[in-house]
Amino acid sequence: MGLLKKKDSTSGRSSTSPCADLRNAYHNCFNKWYSDKFVKGQWDKEECVAEWQKYRACLSENLDGKLLTRILEVDGELNPTKQADSKETS
């Protein structure tokens, strides 16, 4: 049983989201890591990082000009270097 809900295979394929395949890859990786390793106390912080970075990059490309991009920027998710620069000048 994974933490994130699985959609049936037909709904994933019919999705209009340009990031749907990357989202599914990340969620599958995360669910496997969580159920196979994390709950058993055996985990590597580097697992699923590549999948997450690809998914996040796709989201940021496809959210340009939308309110969600601004929300992510406020949280420092898209531009961590911008946030670090502002801390250095403070």
PDB file of N, CA and C in Angstrom:
ATOM      1  N   MET A   1       0.845  -1.179   0.000  1.00  0.00           N
ATOM      2  CA  MET A   1       0.000   0.000   0.000  1.00  0.00           C
ATOM      3  C   MET A   1       0.882   1.230   0.000  1.00  0.00           C
ATOM      4  N   GLY A   2       0.701   2.099  -0.968  1.00  0.00           N
ATOM      5  CA  GLY A   2       1.510   3.297  -1.071  1.00  0.00           C
ATOM      6  C   GLY A   2       0.861   4.484  -0.403  1.00  0.00           C
ATOM      7  N   LEU A   3       1.643   5.488  -0.154  1.00  0.00           N
ATOM      8  CA  LEU A   3       1.146   6.693   0.474  1.00  0.00           C
ATOM      9  C   LEU A   3       0.307   7.508  -0.489  1.00  0.00           C
ATOM     10  N   LEU A   4       0.735   7.587  -1.724  1.00  0.00           N
ATOM     11  CA  LEU A   4       0.002   8.346  -2.724  1.00  0.00           C
ATOM     12  C   LEU A   4      -0.932   7.413  -3.466  1.00  0.00           C
ATOM     13  N   LYS A   5      -2.145   7.878  -3.719  1.00  0.00           N
ATOM     14  CA  LYS A   5      -3.129   7.030  -4.383  1.00  0.00           C
ATOM     15  C   LYS A   5      -2.739   6.765  -5.819  1.00  0.00           C
ATOM     16  N   LYS A   6      -2.974   5.539  -6.243  1.00  0.00           N
ATOM     17  CA  LYS A   6      -2.742   5.166  -7.634  1.00  0.00           C
ATOM     18  C   LYS A   6      -4.022   5.359  -8.413  1.00  0.00           C
ATOM     19  N   LYS A   7      -3.912   5.935  -9.581  1.00  0.00           N
ATOM     20  CA  LYS A   7      -5.057   6.033 -10.471  1.00  0.00           C
ATOM     21  C   LYS A   7      -5.049   4.799 -11.350  1.00  0.00           C
ATOM     22  N   ASP A   8      -6.223   4.462 -11.884  1.00  0.00           N
ATOM     23  CA  ASP A   8      -6.212   3.322 -12.791  1.00  0.00           C
ATOM     24  C   ASP A   8      -5.443   3.692 -14.041  1.00  0.00           C
ATOM     25  N   SER A   9      -4.921   2.699 -14.728  1.00  0.00           N
ATOM     26  CA  SER A   9      -3.994   2.930 -15.834  1.00  0.00           C
ATOM     27  C   SER A   9      -4.618   3.698 -16.983  1.00  0.00           C
ATOM     28  N   THR A  10      -5.916   3.604 -17.176  1.00  0.00           N
ATOM     29  CA  THR A  10      -6.528   4.321 -18.293  1.00  0.00           C
ATOM     30  C   THR A  10      -6.641   5.804 -18.005  1.00  0.00           C
ATOM     31  N   SER A  11      -6.877   6.192 -16.750  1.00  0.00           N
ATOM     32  CA  SER A  11      -7.007   7.615 -16.454  1.00  0.00           C
ATOM     33  C   SER A  11      -5.669   8.326 -16.577  1.00  0.00           C
ATOM     34  N   GLY A  12      -4.568   7.653 -16.256  1.00  0.00           N
ATOM     35  CA  GLY A  12      -3.245   8.256 -16.388  1.00  0.00           C
ATOM     36  C   GLY A  12      -2.897   8.542 -17.834  1.00  0.00           C
ATOM     37  N   ARG A  13      -3.317   7.672 -18.724  1.00  0.00           N
ATOM     38  CA  ARG A  13      -2.995   7.842 -20.132  1.00  0.00           C
ATOM     39  C   ARG A  13      -3.865   8.894 -20.804  1.00  0.00           C
ATOM     40  N   SER A  14      -5.073   9.091 -20.297  1.00  0.00           N
ATOM     41  CA  SER A  14      -5.963  10.043 -20.936  1.00  0.00           C
ATOM     42  C   SER A  14      -5.792  11.453 -20.381  1.00  0.00           C
ATOM     43  N   SER A  15      -4.896  11.622 -19.431  1.00  0.00           N
ATOM     44  CA  SER A  15      -4.676  12.923 -18.828  1.00  0.00           C
ATOM     45  C   SER A  15      -4.138  13.909 -19.855  1.00  0.00           C
ATOM     46  N   THR A  16      -4.599  15.147 -19.748  1.00  0.00           N
ATOM     47  CA  THR A  16      -4.131  16.176 -20.668  1.00  0.00           C
ATOM     48  C   THR A  16      -2.913  16.912 -20.122  1.00  0.00           C
ATOM     49  N   SER A  17      -2.497  16.587 -18.920  1.00  0.00           N
ATOM     50  CA  SER A  17      -1.347  17.243 -18.324  1.00  0.00           C
ATOM     51  C   SER A  17      -0.070  16.848 -19.054  1.00  0.00           C
ATOM     52  N   PRO A  18       0.744  17.831 -19.431  1.00  0.00           N
ATOM     53  CA  PRO A  18       2.008  17.506 -20.095  1.00  0.00           C
ATOM     54  C   PRO A  18       3.004  16.829 -19.153  1.00  0.00           C
ATOM     55  N   CYS A  19       2.736  16.888 -17.865  1.00  0.00           N
ATOM     56  CA  CYS A  19       3.649  16.303 -16.882  1.00  0.00           C
ATOM     57  C   CYS A  19       3.118  14.995 -16.291  1.00  0.00           C
ATOM     58  N   ALA A  20       2.046  14.465 -16.838  1.00  0.00           N
ATOM     59  CA  ALA A  20       1.394  13.284 -16.258  1.00  0.00           C
ATOM     60  C   ALA A  20       2.329  12.083 -16.171  1.00  0.00           C
ATOM     61  N   ASP A  21       3.093  11.814 -17.219  1.00  0.00           N
ATOM     62  CA  ASP A  21       3.999  10.660 -17.197  1.00  0.00           C
ATOM     63  C   ASP A  21       5.099  10.835 -16.150  1.00  0.00           C
ATOM     64  N   LEU A  22       5.619  12.058 -16.028  1.00  0.00           N
ATOM     65  CA  LEU A  22       6.658  12.326 -15.027  1.00  0.00           C
ATOM     66  C   LEU A  22       6.081  12.229 -13.618  1.00  0.00           C
ATOM     67  N   ARG A  23       4.859  12.703 -13.454  1.00  0.00           N
ATOM     68  CA  ARG A  23       4.179  12.602 -12.164  1.00  0.00           C
ATOM     69  C   ARG A  23       4.012  11.139 -11.781  1.00  0.00           C
ATOM     70  N   ASN A  24       3.541  10.328 -12.709  1.00  0.00           N
ATOM     71  CA  ASN A  24       3.354   8.902 -12.432  1.00  0.00           C
ATOM     72  C   ASN A  24       4.677   8.220 -12.098  1.00  0.00           C
ATOM     73  N   ALA A  25       5.737   8.566 -12.822  1.00  0.00           N
ATOM     74  CA  ALA A  25       7.051   7.974 -12.554  1.00  0.00           C
ATOM     75  C   ALA A  25       7.520   8.332 -11.143  1.00  0.00           C
ATOM     76  N   TYR A  26       7.343   9.602 -10.753  1.00  0.00           N
ATOM     77  CA  TYR A  26       7.743  10.026  -9.410  1.00  0.00           C
ATOM     78  C   TYR A  26       6.898   9.334  -8.343  1.00  0.00           C
ATOM     79  N   HIS A  27       5.590   9.318  -8.534  1.00  0.00           N
ATOM     80  CA  HIS A  27       4.712   8.696  -7.542  1.00  0.00           C
ATOM     81  C   HIS A  27       4.991   7.200  -7.404  1.00  0.00           C
ATOM     82  N   ASN A  28       5.242   6.522  -8.517  1.00  0.00           N
ATOM     83  CA  ASN A  28       5.569   5.094  -8.457  1.00  0.00           C
ATOM     84  C   ASN A  28       6.874   4.864  -7.701  1.00  0.00           C
ATOM     85  N   CYS A  29       7.871   5.689  -7.988  1.00  0.00           N
ATOM     86  CA  CYS A  29       9.160   5.581  -7.301  1.00  0.00           C
ATOM     87  C   CYS A  29       8.982   5.846  -5.805  1.00  0.00           C
ATOM     88  N   PHE A  30       8.261   6.921  -5.480  1.00  0.00           N
ATOM     89  CA  PHE A  30       8.047   7.279  -4.081  1.00  0.00           C
ATOM     90  C   PHE A  30       7.307   6.172  -3.336  1.00  0.00           C
ATOM     91  N   ASN A  31       6.237   5.656  -3.928  1.00  0.00           N
ATOM     92  CA  ASN A  31       5.459   4.606  -3.271  1.00  0.00           C
ATOM     93  C   ASN A  31       6.292   3.352  -3.040  1.00  0.00           C
ATOM     94  N   LYS A  32       7.117   2.997  -4.016  1.00  0.00           N
ATOM     95  CA  LYS A  32       7.984   1.819  -3.877  1.00  0.00           C
ATOM     96  C   LYS A  32       9.007   2.050  -2.765  1.00  0.00           C
ATOM     97  N   TRP A  33       9.642   3.228  -2.770  1.00  0.00           N
ATOM     98  CA  TRP A  33      10.614   3.567  -1.732  1.00  0.00           C
ATOM     99  C   TRP A  33       9.957   3.560  -0.354  1.00  0.00           C
ATOM    100  N   TYR A  34       8.791   4.165  -0.250  1.00  0.00           N
ATOM    101  CA  TYR A  34       8.113   4.266   1.042  1.00  0.00           C
ATOM    102  C   TYR A  34       7.760   2.889   1.592  1.00  0.00           C
ATOM    103  N   SER A  35       7.149   2.056   0.755  1.00  0.00           N
ATOM    104  CA  SER A  35       6.694   0.752   1.246  1.00  0.00           C
ATOM    105  C   SER A  35       7.827  -0.260   1.396  1.00  0.00           C
ATOM    106  N   ASP A  36       8.837  -0.192   0.534  1.00  0.00           N
ATOM    107  CA  ASP A  36       9.920  -1.180   0.582  1.00  0.00           C
ATOM    108  C   ASP A  36      11.058  -0.804   1.523  1.00  0.00           C
ATOM    109  N   LYS A  37      11.279   0.468   1.738  1.00  0.00           N
ATOM    110  CA  LYS A  37      12.460   0.870   2.507  1.00  0.00           C
ATOM    111  C   LYS A  37      12.141   1.738   3.718  1.00  0.00           C
ATOM    112  N   PHE A  38      11.421   2.834   3.517  1.00  0.00           N
ATOM    113  CA  PHE A  38      11.214   3.792   4.597  1.00  0.00           C
ATOM    114  C   PHE A  38      10.552   3.155   5.813  1.00  0.00           C
ATOM    115  N   VAL A  39       9.464   2.414   5.587  1.00  0.00           N
ATOM    116  CA  VAL A  39       8.761   1.812   6.720  1.00  0.00           C
ATOM    117  C   VAL A  39       9.597   0.742   7.420  1.00  0.00           C
ATOM    118  N   LYS A  40      10.628   0.251   6.758  1.00  0.00           N
ATOM    119  CA  LYS A  40      11.518  -0.753   7.358  1.00  0.00           C
ATOM    120  C   LYS A  40      12.772  -0.113   7.953  1.00  0.00           C
ATOM    121  N   GLY A  41      12.848   1.219   7.877  1.00  0.00           N
ATOM    122  CA  GLY A  41      13.994   1.924   8.429  1.00  0.00           C
ATOM    123  C   GLY A  41      15.230   1.892   7.555  1.00  0.00           C
ATOM    124  N   GLN A  42      15.084   1.452   6.319  1.00  0.00           N
ATOM    125  CA  GLN A  42      16.218   1.391   5.387  1.00  0.00           C
ATOM    126  C   GLN A  42      15.946   2.358   4.245  1.00  0.00           C
ATOM    127  N   TRP A  43      16.522   3.535   4.312  1.00  0.00           N
ATOM    128  CA  TRP A  43      16.243   4.478   3.242  1.00  0.00           C
ATOM    129  C   TRP A  43      17.469   5.287   2.881  1.00  0.00           C
ATOM    130  N   ASP A  44      17.487   5.658   1.616  1.00  0.00           N
ATOM    131  CA  ASP A  44      18.567   6.453   1.048  1.00  0.00           C
ATOM    132  C   ASP A  44      17.950   7.766   0.588  1.00  0.00           C
ATOM    133  N   LYS A  45      18.479   8.870   1.043  1.00  0.00           N
ATOM    134  CA  LYS A  45      17.917  10.177   0.699  1.00  0.00           C
ATOM    135  C   LYS A  45      17.992  10.481  -0.790  1.00  0.00           C
ATOM    136  N   GLU A  46      18.826   9.770  -1.515  1.00  0.00           N
ATOM    137  CA  GLU A  46      19.003  10.050  -2.940  1.00  0.00           C
ATOM    138  C   GLU A  46      17.993   9.333  -3.836  1.00  0.00           C
ATOM    139  N   GLU A  47      17.184   8.471  -3.280  1.00  0.00           N
ATOM    140  CA  GLU A  47      16.224   7.749  -4.104  1.00  0.00           C
ATOM    141  C   GLU A  47      15.111   8.680  -4.568  1.00  0.00           C
ATOM    142  N   CYS A  48      14.728   8.547  -5.809  1.00  0.00           N
ATOM    143  CA  CYS A  48      13.637   9.292  -6.449  1.00  0.00           C
ATOM    144  C   CYS A  48      13.964  10.767  -6.690  1.00  0.00           C
ATOM    145  N   VAL A  49      15.186  11.187  -6.410  1.00  0.00           N
ATOM    146  CA  VAL A  49      15.558  12.588  -6.614  1.00  0.00           C
ATOM    147  C   VAL A  49      15.498  12.949  -8.096  1.00  0.00           C
ATOM    148  N   ALA A  50      16.001  12.091  -8.951  1.00  0.00           N
ATOM    149  CA  ALA A  50      15.987  12.375 -10.393  1.00  0.00           C
ATOM    150  C   ALA A  50      14.557  12.493 -10.905  1.00  0.00           C
ATOM    151  N   GLU A  51      13.681  11.599 -10.449  1.00  0.00           N
ATOM    152  CA  GLU A  51      12.283  11.648 -10.867  1.00  0.00           C
ATOM    153  C   GLU A  51      11.623  12.932 -10.393  1.00  0.00           C
ATOM    154  N   TRP A  52      11.908  13.318  -9.129  1.00  0.00           N
ATOM    155  CA  TRP A  52      11.331  14.541  -8.580  1.00  0.00           C
ATOM    156  C   TRP A  52      11.819  15.772  -9.344  1.00  0.00           C
ATOM    157  N   GLN A  53      13.113  15.834  -9.659  1.00  0.00           N
ATOM    158  CA  GLN A  53      13.659  16.988 -10.369  1.00  0.00           C
ATOM    159  C   GLN A  53      13.057  17.126 -11.764  1.00  0.00           C
ATOM    160  N   LYS A  54      12.877  16.011 -12.463  1.00  0.00           N
ATOM    161  CA  LYS A  54      12.260  16.060 -13.797  1.00  0.00           C
ATOM    162  C   LYS A  54      10.811  16.524 -13.702  1.00  0.00           C
ATOM    163  N   TYR A  55      10.081  16.006 -12.731  1.00  0.00           N
ATOM    164  CA  TYR A  55       8.674  16.384 -12.547  1.00  0.00           C
ATOM    165  C   TYR A  55       8.567  17.858 -12.167  1.00  0.00           C
ATOM    166  N   ARG A  56       9.399  18.315 -11.250  1.00  0.00           N
ATOM    167  CA  ARG A  56       9.375  19.714 -10.818  1.00  0.00           C
ATOM    168  C   ARG A  56       9.735  20.652 -11.966  1.00  0.00           C
ATOM    169  N   ALA A  57      10.727  20.267 -12.782  1.00  0.00           N
ATOM    170  CA  ALA A  57      11.107  21.091 -13.931  1.00  0.00           C
ATOM    171  C   ALA A  57       9.954  21.194 -14.922  1.00  0.00           C
ATOM    172  N   CYS A  58       9.283  20.088 -15.165  1.00  0.00           N
ATOM    173  CA  CYS A  58       8.136  20.093 -16.072  1.00  0.00           C
ATOM    174  C   CYS A  58       7.038  21.006 -15.527  1.00  0.00           C
ATOM    175  N   LEU A  59       6.763  20.900 -14.244  1.00  0.00           N
ATOM    176  CA  LEU A  59       5.738  21.753 -13.644  1.00  0.00           C
ATOM    177  C   LEU A  59       6.102  23.224 -13.778  1.00  0.00           C
ATOM    178  N   SER A  60       7.343  23.560 -13.481  1.00  0.00           N
ATOM    179  CA  SER A  60       7.733  24.968 -13.543  1.00  0.00           C
ATOM    180  C   SER A  60       7.656  25.504 -14.966  1.00  0.00           C
ATOM    181  N   GLU A  61       7.981  24.670 -15.963  1.00  0.00           N
ATOM    182  CA  GLU A  61       7.862  25.099 -17.359  1.00  0.00           C
ATOM    183  C   GLU A  61       6.413  25.331 -17.750  1.00  0.00           C
ATOM    184  N   ASN A  62       5.529  24.500 -17.252  1.00  0.00           N
ATOM    185  CA  ASN A  62       4.136  24.553 -17.656  1.00  0.00           C
ATOM    186  C   ASN A  62       3.273  25.441 -16.774  1.00  0.00           C
ATOM    187  N   LEU A  63       3.842  25.994 -15.725  1.00  0.00           N
ATOM    188  CA  LEU A  63       3.085  26.875 -14.852  1.00  0.00           C
ATOM    189  C   LEU A  63       3.418  28.345 -15.080  1.00  0.00           C
ATOM    190  N   ASP A  64       4.303  28.633 -16.032  1.00  0.00           N
ATOM    191  CA  ASP A  64       4.678  30.018 -16.291  1.00  0.00           C
ATOM    192  C   ASP A  64       3.441  30.871 -16.527  1.00  0.00           C
ATOM    193  N   GLY A  65       3.417  32.019 -15.879  1.00  0.00           N
ATOM    194  CA  GLY A  65       2.316  32.951 -16.059  1.00  0.00           C
ATOM    195  C   GLY A  65       1.069  32.589 -15.281  1.00  0.00           C
ATOM    196  N   LYS A  66       1.128  31.583 -14.447  1.00  0.00           N
ATOM    197  CA  LYS A  66      -0.037  31.179 -13.674  1.00  0.00           C
ATOM    198  C   LYS A  66       0.219  31.466 -12.205  1.00  0.00           C
ATOM    199  N   LEU A  67      -0.833  31.588 -11.473  1.00  0.00           N
ATOM    200  CA  LEU A  67      -0.743  31.882 -10.049  1.00  0.00           C
ATOM    201  C   LEU A  67       0.081  30.835  -9.302  1.00  0.00           C
ATOM    202  N   LEU A  68       0.021  29.588  -9.737  1.00  0.00           N
ATOM    203  CA  LEU A  68       0.753  28.529  -9.045  1.00  0.00           C
ATOM    204  C   LEU A  68       2.257  28.764  -9.069  1.00  0.00           C
ATOM    205  N   THR A  69       2.770  29.361 -10.140  1.00  0.00           N
ATOM    206  CA  THR A  69       4.199  29.658 -10.207  1.00  0.00           C
ATOM    207  C   THR A  69       4.577  30.638  -9.104  1.00  0.00           C
ATOM    208  N   ARG A  70       3.753  31.662  -8.922  1.00  0.00           N
ATOM    209  CA  ARG A  70       4.051  32.646  -7.882  1.00  0.00           C
ATOM    210  C   ARG A  70       3.995  32.022  -6.491  1.00  0.00           C
ATOM    211  N   ILE A  71       3.067  31.113  -6.283  1.00  0.00           N
ATOM    212  CA  ILE A  71       2.973  30.444  -4.989  1.00  0.00           C
ATOM    213  C   ILE A  71       4.233  29.628  -4.726  1.00  0.00           C
ATOM    214  N   LEU A  72       4.705  28.894  -5.735  1.00  0.00           N
ATOM    215  CA  LEU A  72       5.919  28.101  -5.571  1.00  0.00           C
ATOM    216  C   LEU A  72       7.134  28.989  -5.340  1.00  0.00           C
ATOM    217  N   GLU A  73       7.193  30.129  -6.001  1.00  0.00           N
ATOM    218  CA  GLU A  73       8.322  31.038  -5.817  1.00  0.00           C
ATOM    219  C   GLU A  73       8.340  31.591  -4.401  1.00  0.00           C
ATOM    220  N   VAL A  74       7.173  31.901  -3.864  1.00  0.00           N
ATOM    221  CA  VAL A  74       7.096  32.397  -2.497  1.00  0.00           C
ATOM    222  C   VAL A  74       7.637  31.353  -1.529  1.00  0.00           C
ATOM    223  N   ASP A  75       7.349  30.111  -1.795  1.00  0.00           N
ATOM    224  CA  ASP A  75       7.849  29.033  -0.949  1.00  0.00           C
ATOM    225  C   ASP A  75       9.318  28.727  -1.206  1.00  0.00           C
ATOM    226  N   GLY A  76       9.913  29.327  -2.240  1.00  0.00           N
ATOM    227  CA  GLY A  76      11.312  29.099  -2.531  1.00  0.00           C
ATOM    228  C   GLY A  76      11.587  27.802  -3.256  1.00  0.00           C
ATOM    229  N   GLU A  77      10.557  27.172  -3.811  1.00  0.00           N
ATOM    230  CA  GLU A  77      10.742  25.887  -4.470  1.00  0.00           C
ATOM    231  C   GLU A  77      11.377  26.016  -5.851  1.00  0.00           C
ATOM    232  N   LEU A  78      11.053  27.081  -6.580  1.00  0.00           N
ATOM    233  CA  LEU A  78      11.558  27.201  -7.940  1.00  0.00           C
ATOM    234  C   LEU A  78      12.877  27.942  -8.029  1.00  0.00           C
ATOM    235  N   ASN A  79      13.093  28.905  -7.156  1.00  0.00           N
ATOM    236  CA  ASN A  79      14.296  29.729  -7.228  1.00  0.00           C
ATOM    237  C   ASN A  79      15.023  29.766  -5.886  1.00  0.00           C
ATOM    238  N   PRO A  80      15.576  28.650  -5.443  1.00  0.00           N
ATOM    239  CA  PRO A  80      16.277  28.667  -4.159  1.00  0.00           C
ATOM    240  C   PRO A  80      17.491  29.582  -4.170  1.00  0.00           C
ATOM    241  N   THR A  81      18.120  29.792  -5.342  1.00  0.00           N
ATOM    242  CA  THR A  81      19.272  30.690  -5.398  1.00  0.00           C
ATOM    243  C   THR A  81      18.830  32.129  -5.216  1.00  0.00           C
ATOM    244  N   LYS A  82      17.659  32.476  -5.725  1.00  0.00           N
ATOM    245  CA  LYS A  82      17.128  33.823  -5.545  1.00  0.00           C
ATOM    246  C   LYS A  82      16.886  34.082  -4.063  1.00  0.00           C
ATOM    247  N   GLN A  83      16.349  33.087  -3.375  1.00  0.00           N
ATOM    248  CA  GLN A  83      16.099  33.206  -1.957  1.00  0.00           C
ATOM    249  C   GLN A  83      17.419  33.320  -1.195  1.00  0.00           C
ATOM    250  N   ALA A  84      18.427  32.565  -1.589  1.00  0.00           N
ATOM    251  CA  ALA A  84      19.737  32.619  -0.938  1.00  0.00           C
ATOM    252  C   ALA A  84      20.386  33.978  -1.158  1.00  0.00           C
ATOM    253  N   ASP A  85      20.243  34.543  -2.372  1.00  0.00           N
ATOM    254  CA  ASP A  85      20.808  35.855  -2.661  1.00  0.00           C
ATOM    255  C   ASP A  85      20.200  36.920  -1.766  1.00  0.00           C
ATOM    256  N   SER A  86      18.897  36.858  -1.541  1.00  0.00           N
ATOM    257  CA  SER A  86      18.251  37.865  -0.714  1.00  0.00           C
ATOM    258  C   SER A  86      18.686  37.741   0.740  1.00  0.00           C
ATOM    259  N   LYS A  87      19.012  36.529   1.200  1.00  0.00           N
ATOM    260  CA  LYS A  87      19.494  36.342   2.566  1.00  0.00           C
ATOM    261  C   LYS A  87      20.895  36.907   2.729  1.00  0.00           C
ATOM    262  N   GLU A  88      21.722  36.796   1.687  1.00  0.00           N
ATOM    263  CA  GLU A  88      23.093  37.290   1.764  1.00  0.00           C
ATOM    264  C   GLU A  88      23.134  38.812   1.819  1.00  0.00           C
ATOM    265  N   THR A  89      22.195  39.482   1.157  1.00  0.00           N
ATOM    266  CA  THR A  89      22.195  40.936   1.138  1.00  0.00           C
ATOM    267  C   THR A  89      21.541  41.520   2.372  1.00  0.00           C
ATOM    268  N   SER A  90      20.869  40.690   3.182  1.00  0.00           N
ATOM    269  CA  SER A  90      20.197  41.180   4.391  1.00  0.00           C
ATOM    270  C   SER A  90      21.183  41.442   5.493  1.00  0.00           C
TER     271      SER A  90
END
